[in-house]
Steps between C-alpha positions, in 0.01 A plus 500: 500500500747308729804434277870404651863701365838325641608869485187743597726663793704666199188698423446623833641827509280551167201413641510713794597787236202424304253480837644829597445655215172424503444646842648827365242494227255388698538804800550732193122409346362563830628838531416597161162337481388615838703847530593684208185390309288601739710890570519386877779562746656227696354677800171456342531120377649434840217550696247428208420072443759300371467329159311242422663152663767695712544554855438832679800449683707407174373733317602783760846336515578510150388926490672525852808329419555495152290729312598784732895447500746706326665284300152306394390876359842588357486148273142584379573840414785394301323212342237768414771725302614203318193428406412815327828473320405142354476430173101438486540353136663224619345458856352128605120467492478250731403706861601405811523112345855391493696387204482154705146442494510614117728213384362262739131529433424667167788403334492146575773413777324334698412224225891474441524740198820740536388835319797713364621857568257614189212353623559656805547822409208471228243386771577788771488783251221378290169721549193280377662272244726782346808681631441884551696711281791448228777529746390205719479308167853603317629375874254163448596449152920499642427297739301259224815524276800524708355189765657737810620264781601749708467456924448787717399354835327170628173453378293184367519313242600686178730779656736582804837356609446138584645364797761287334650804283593631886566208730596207243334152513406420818568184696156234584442436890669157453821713449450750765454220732858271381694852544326527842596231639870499329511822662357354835780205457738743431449739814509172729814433412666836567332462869669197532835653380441805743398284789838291402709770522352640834583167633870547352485855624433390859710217512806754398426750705520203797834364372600846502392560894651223561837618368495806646425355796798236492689775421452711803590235734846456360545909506435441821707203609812717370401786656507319799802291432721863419358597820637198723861535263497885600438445855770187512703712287509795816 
């Protein structure tokens, strides 16, 4: 829906966060869906058809130029260790879906409803309509009991560090604009001042020719006058 925010260039930098880490999601799927379910090389999906709705030639740049890098196989390897060292008690349930499209869709954020930390946490852990094991409900239950507010990074609504708690309130366009133009105001008087005090500048440095000038003739006019006294003088 087309909507209109007097400040939606102060969520810029989050957006682009957000669509990139999509991308990385989205190239991560691809190579697990299409690669390492299927026991295939990169050699072997390389020259085999791409998946369904992507390019041949995209598809070949994404083994050629990312899947095949160093540092793209050092990252998964150590994402893979971590992995194995997670805590699979408490792991989310939710996939590949994001925490975003949680709260927004089945938790009602997209109707204006702002779910909490515990509803959150109950929703992406839940298996069915129950949560797993004991330990994922003693950590429910605290959560229930203690109402944790606690922020760990920028999220949706519910969780993360809110633009505000970082940057302050920030000014409307209407302000941007009045500090513009005192700013624009402000710089064309200081190129009035400079070109003032060129003028000055070059106007002294003429008086001072001039001077100099003035006096040179009268060095010489004496010099010439001790000459004629010296000669009259022999």
């Amino acid at each position: 829906d087309v909507f209109s925010n007097e400040n939606m260039e102060s969520y810029r930098e989050h957006v682009l966060d957000h669509m990139k880490e999509l991308w990385i999601n989205w190239r991560s799927d691809l190579l697990r869906y299409n690669v390492k379910n299927k026991n295939i090389s990169l050699q072997v999906a390389y020259n085999q058809k791409p998946p369904n709705g992507l390019d041949k030639n995209d598809w070949r740049w994404l083994i050629k130029e990312v899947y095949s890098t160093d540092k793209f196989k050092k990252v998964s390897a150590r994402n893979s260790t971590n992995r194995l060292h997670y805590q699979k008690e408490l792991a989310h349930r939710t996939g590949s879906k994001p925490f975003r499209q949680v709260i927004w869709k089945d938790l009602g954020a997209n109707k204006g409803i702002k779910p909490d930390l515990v509803n959150v946490f109950y929703t992406t852990r839940k298996k069915d309509n129950s949560l797993p094991n004991a330990e994922t409900t003693q950590k429910y239950v605290a959560q229930r009991v203690f109402k944790s507010k606690s922020r760990d990074r920028v999220v949706g609504f519910g969780g993360g560090i809110k633009l505000k708690d970082i940057k302050g309130p920030q000014p409307s366009r209407e302000e941007l604009e009045v500090e513009l133009n005192t700013m624009k105001k402000q710089n064309q008087v200081l190129e009035s001042r400079v070109e003032a005090l060129q003028a000055e500048n070059n106007d002294l440095k003429g008086r001072v020719g001039s001077v100099e000038a003035q006096m040179k003739r009268f060095e010489d006019m004496m010099m010439n006058q001790l000459n004629v006294n010296l000669s009259s003088s022999g």
